[in-house]
Amino acid sequence: KQEVTQIPAALSVPEGENLVLNCSFTDSAIYNLQWFRQDPGKGLTSLLLIQSSQREQTSGRLNASLDKSSGRSTLYIAASQPGDSATYLCAVRRMNYGGSQGNLIFGKGTKLSVKP
Amino acid sequence: SAVISQKPSRDICQRGTSLTIQCQVDSQVTMMFWYRQQPGQSLTLIATANQGSEATYESGFVIDKFPISRPNLTFSTLTVSNMSPEDSSIYLCSVSMGQHYEQYFGPGTRLTVT
């Protein structure tokens, strides 16, 4: 059974700091991995999607890496800003028997607070 | 990408009543997904809704409690029936699109049951 863990559960940093959020998963047979942002009481915004064959993806100040063999992904945020304050969720899409895509399995998220 | 809207955005309901949540997508999609996010928890998949067939429910969720309709390729509804305070959650509609099955979410419906 796939389990997704995110560490730390909460993180508070001063503005301008570079930071890393961690995600680990127990089953390396994944189709892809997606990072989301969730603002309080809101839906999810897709940040980055990494295919199982890729090592990293970049979008602006965000960089996500994937090490499938070790079951790990990191989300790197450069030069953090107060507007980055949100909960960041990692989700792994399982690979079904036969190679088709399965459902997303979510971690519990890391709540980030960036202080001005 | 997909733009997804949900109605209502929030509601406060009495125990024992039912609420129907609507989800509209700006493009045609084969599958629509309904998730629940209980307070302080992550997302849990309730069911997958295909147009023209019965929804597929995940373990722990049943059709009598969460009936789903999928009348066309851009719309779905989720009903939360016979509500109890334990049903207080955010309910999210979602779709996956593109060759890499990127997932998109609606803004959610915040339900409080008193």
Short mmCIF file of C-alpha atoms in Angstrom, two decimals:
data_model
loop_
_atom_site.label_atom_id
_atom_site.label_comp_id
_atom_site.label_asym_id
_atom_site.label_seq_id
_atom_site.Cartn_x
_atom_site.Cartn_y
_atom_site.Cartn_z
CA LYS A 1 0.00 0.00 0.00
CA GLN A 2 1.42 3.37 -1.02
CA GLU A 3 1.99 5.83 1.83
CA VAL A 4 3.15 9.41 1.41
CA THR A 5 4.88 11.29 4.21
CA GLN A 6 5.79 14.96 4.32
CA ILE A 7 8.36 16.43 6.68
CA PRO A 8 8.25 18.85 8.38
CA ALA A 9 4.57 19.26 9.17
CA ALA A 10 5.10 22.98 9.67
CA LEU A 11 7.89 25.40 8.86
CA SER A 12 8.40 29.08 9.66
CA VAL A 13 11.14 31.04 7.91
CA PRO A 14 12.10 34.69 7.46
CA GLU A 15 11.48 36.31 4.10
CA GLY A 16 14.25 35.79 1.54
CA GLU A 17 15.36 32.41 2.82
CA ASN A 18 15.76 29.42 0.50
CA LEU A 19 13.93 26.35 1.78
CA VAL A 20 13.34 22.68 1.06
CA LEU A 21 10.18 20.69 1.65
CA ASN A 22 10.43 16.91 1.75
CA CYS A 23 8.14 14.15 0.53
CA SER A 24 8.73 10.42 0.82
CA PHE A 25 6.74 7.50 -0.54
CA THR A 26 6.90 3.79 0.19
CA ASP A 27 6.29 2.23 -3.23
CA SER A 28 8.61 3.28 -6.06
CA ALA A 29 6.19 2.04 -8.74
CA ILE A 30 4.75 5.46 -9.44
CA TYR A 31 3.34 7.01 -12.59
CA ASN A 32 4.13 10.59 -11.60
CA LEU A 33 4.37 12.94 -8.62
CA GLN A 34 2.66 16.30 -8.26
CA TRP A 35 3.20 19.19 -5.88
CA PHE A 36 0.26 21.40 -4.92
CA ARG A 37 -0.28 24.55 -2.94
CA GLN A 38 -3.37 25.04 -0.76
CA ASP A 39 -4.31 28.36 0.79
CA PRO A 40 -6.48 28.27 3.94
CA GLY A 41 -10.03 27.11 3.19
CA LYS A 42 -9.33 26.92 -0.53
CA GLY A 43 -8.83 24.32 -3.24
CA LEU A 44 -5.49 23.06 -4.55
CA THR A 45 -3.29 24.78 -7.10
CA SER A 46 -0.96 22.57 -9.14
CA LEU A 47 2.65 23.73 -8.90
CA LEU A 48 4.77 21.08 -10.58
CA LEU A 49 4.32 17.63 -12.04
CA ILE A 50 7.24 15.23 -12.43
CA GLN A 51 6.95 12.12 -14.56
CA SER A 52 8.48 8.93 -13.17
CA SER A 53 11.22 9.09 -15.82
CA GLN A 54 12.21 12.65 -14.91
CA ARG A 55 14.61 13.85 -12.23
CA GLU A 56 13.39 17.41 -11.78
CA GLN A 57 11.05 20.15 -12.92
CA THR A 58 11.38 23.92 -12.54
CA SER A 59 8.86 26.73 -12.56
CA GLY A 60 10.06 30.19 -11.59
CA ARG A 61 11.41 30.08 -8.03
CA LEU A 62 10.26 26.50 -7.57
CA ASN A 63 12.26 23.38 -8.31
CA ALA A 64 11.03 19.87 -7.65
CA SER A 65 13.26 16.82 -7.72
CA LEU A 66 12.41 13.13 -7.82
CA ASP A 67 14.51 10.15 -6.74
CA LYS A 68 12.22 7.24 -7.44
CA SER A 69 14.62 4.55 -6.27
CA SER A 70 14.87 6.06 -2.79
CA GLY A 71 11.21 7.09 -2.71
CA ARG A 72 11.87 10.79 -2.24
CA SER A 73 10.95 14.14 -3.71
CA THR A 74 11.91 17.63 -2.64
CA LEU A 75 10.37 21.00 -3.39
CA TYR A 76 12.92 23.81 -3.33
CA ILE A 77 11.63 27.37 -2.96
CA ALA A 78 14.16 30.10 -3.65
CA ALA A 79 14.06 33.55 -2.09
CA SER A 80 10.86 32.91 -0.15
CA GLN A 81 8.20 35.63 0.09
CA PRO A 82 5.27 36.15 2.49
CA GLY A 83 2.96 35.30 -0.41
CA ASP A 84 4.44 31.79 -0.41
CA SER A 85 2.75 31.13 2.93
CA ALA A 86 0.41 28.17 2.38
CA THR A 87 0.21 24.42 2.86
CA TYR A 88 2.21 22.45 0.30
CA LEU A 89 0.93 18.99 -0.59
CA CYS A 90 2.78 16.19 -2.31
CA ALA A 91 0.77 13.58 -4.21
CA VAL A 92 1.94 10.37 -5.84
CA ARG A 93 0.07 8.77 -8.71
CA ARG A 94 0.28 5.03 -8.47
CA MET A 95 1.17 2.86 -11.40
CA ASN A 96 -1.30 0.04 -11.77
CA TYR A 97 -0.44 -3.46 -12.82
CA GLY A 98 0.11 -3.29 -16.57
CA GLY A 99 1.52 0.24 -16.42
CA SER A 100 -1.68 2.26 -16.47
CA GLN A 101 -2.12 5.28 -14.20
CA GLY A 102 -3.81 4.89 -10.83
CA ASN A 103 -5.23 7.37 -8.35
CA LEU A 104 -3.39 10.08 -6.44
CA ILE A 105 -2.22 9.39 -2.90
CA PHE A 106 -1.67 12.54 -0.85
CA GLY A 107 0.64 13.41 1.99
CA LYS A 108 -0.64 15.48 4.90
CA GLY A 109 1.24 18.55 3.75
CA THR A 110 3.77 21.03 5.09
CA LYS A 111 2.35 24.30 6.41
CA LEU A 112 4.76 27.06 5.45
CA SER A 113 4.81 30.49 7.02
CA VAL A 114 7.15 33.14 5.60
CA LYS A 115 7.62 36.07 7.96
CA PRO A 116 8.19 39.57 6.54
CA SER B 1 -5.24 23.21 -17.86
CA ALA B 2 -8.79 23.17 -16.51
CA VAL B 3 -10.93 25.74 -14.75
CA ILE B 4 -13.28 24.13 -12.26
CA SER B 5 -16.10 25.82 -10.37
CA GLN B 6 -18.11 24.48 -7.46
CA LYS B 7 -21.36 25.52 -5.85
CA PRO B 8 -22.00 26.23 -3.06
CA SER B 9 -18.65 27.48 -1.77
CA ARG B 10 -19.77 26.83 1.79
CA ASP B 11 -22.83 25.81 3.72
CA ILE B 12 -23.99 25.13 7.24
CA CYS B 13 -26.48 22.28 7.45
CA GLN B 14 -28.57 20.56 10.08
CA ARG B 15 -27.95 16.98 11.09
CA GLY B 16 -30.04 14.52 9.08
CA THR B 17 -30.42 16.70 5.99
CA SER B 18 -28.72 16.34 2.59
CA LEU B 19 -26.63 18.71 0.49
CA THR B 20 -25.89 18.51 -3.22
CA ILE B 21 -22.62 20.00 -4.45
CA GLN B 22 -22.26 20.96 -8.09
CA CYS B 23 -19.06 20.87 -10.12
CA GLN B 24 -18.61 22.48 -13.55
CA VAL B 25 -15.50 22.12 -15.74
CA ASP B 26 -14.64 24.41 -18.63
CA SER B 27 -13.73 21.53 -20.94
CA GLN B 28 -14.91 18.00 -21.60
CA VAL B 29 -13.29 15.34 -19.45
CA THR B 30 -13.80 11.60 -19.22
CA MET B 31 -13.36 11.21 -15.48
CA MET B 32 -14.22 13.52 -12.62
CA PHE B 33 -13.14 12.86 -9.06
CA TRP B 34 -14.61 13.79 -5.70
CA TYR B 35 -12.34 14.21 -2.67
CA ARG B 36 -12.94 14.92 0.99
CA GLN B 37 -10.59 16.84 3.26
CA GLN B 38 -11.48 16.55 6.91
CA PRO B 39 -10.19 19.20 9.33
CA GLY B 40 -6.42 18.96 9.70
CA GLN B 41 -6.20 15.99 7.34
CA SER B 42 -5.10 15.45 3.80
CA LEU B 43 -7.28 14.58 0.84
CA THR B 44 -9.13 11.29 0.55
CA LEU B 45 -10.70 10.12 -2.70
CA ILE B 46 -14.43 9.44 -2.35
CA ALA B 47 -15.27 8.26 -5.86
CA THR B 48 -14.52 8.51 -9.55
CA ALA B 49 -17.37 9.54 -11.86
CA ASN B 50 -17.41 8.53 -15.50
CA GLN B 51 -20.00 9.93 -17.86
CA GLY B 52 -22.61 7.36 -18.72
CA SER B 53 -21.76 4.83 -16.04
CA GLU B 54 -22.03 4.30 -12.32
CA ALA B 55 -19.45 6.01 -10.14
CA THR B 56 -16.68 3.92 -8.63
CA TYR B 57 -16.42 4.33 -4.86
CA GLU B 58 -13.31 3.94 -2.73
CA SER B 59 -13.20 1.75 0.32
CA GLY B 60 -15.20 3.27 3.15
CA PHE B 61 -17.54 5.27 0.91
CA VAL B 62 -20.93 4.02 -0.31
CA ILE B 63 -23.40 5.18 -2.91
CA ASP B 64 -26.28 5.53 -0.44
CA LYS B 65 -24.31 8.09 1.57
CA PHE B 66 -22.60 9.86 -1.35
CA PRO B 67 -24.70 9.52 -4.51
CA ILE B 68 -23.05 11.00 -7.58
CA SER B 69 -24.48 12.10 -10.90
CA ARG B 70 -22.54 12.64 -14.11
CA PRO B 71 -25.03 13.72 -16.77
CA ASN B 72 -22.46 15.02 -19.28
CA LEU B 73 -18.74 15.51 -19.87
CA THR B 74 -18.48 18.87 -18.08
CA PHE B 75 -20.71 18.50 -15.01
CA SER B 76 -21.10 16.35 -11.91
CA THR B 77 -22.88 16.49 -8.58
CA LEU B 78 -22.06 14.92 -5.22
CA THR B 79 -24.77 14.59 -2.59
CA VAL B 80 -23.90 14.16 1.06
CA SER B 81 -26.92 12.37 2.52
CA ASN B 82 -28.29 12.10 6.05
CA MET B 83 -25.51 14.31 7.32
CA SER B 84 -23.86 14.09 10.73
CA PRO B 85 -21.22 16.36 12.30
CA GLU B 86 -18.56 13.88 11.14
CA ASP B 87 -19.35 14.89 7.55
CA SER B 88 -18.04 18.39 8.23
CA SER B 89 -15.25 18.71 5.68
CA ILE B 90 -14.11 20.42 2.54
CA TYR B 91 -15.38 18.58 -0.53
CA LEU B 92 -13.34 19.02 -3.68
CA CYS B 93 -14.07 18.25 -7.31
CA SER B 94 -11.13 17.32 -9.50
CA VAL B 95 -10.18 16.28 -13.02
CA SER B 96 -7.02 14.95 -14.63
CA MET B 97 -6.02 16.13 -18.07
CA GLY B 98 -3.30 15.86 -20.65
CA GLN B 99 -0.96 13.10 -21.63
CA HIS B 100 0.65 13.16 -18.19
CA TYR B 101 -2.65 13.11 -16.24
CA GLU B 102 -2.03 16.36 -14.39
CA GLN B 103 -4.65 16.82 -11.69
CA TYR B 104 -6.67 20.01 -11.24
CA PHE B 105 -8.99 20.94 -8.40
CA GLY B 106 -11.97 23.12 -7.85
CA PRO B 107 -12.09 25.71 -5.05
CA GLY B 108 -13.88 23.32 -2.73
CA THR B 109 -17.13 23.36 -0.77
CA ARG B 110 -16.74 23.88 2.97
CA LEU B 111 -19.50 21.98 4.75
CA THR B 112 -20.32 22.37 8.42
CA VAL B 113 -22.93 20.08 9.95
CA THR B 114 -24.49 21.14 13.24
#
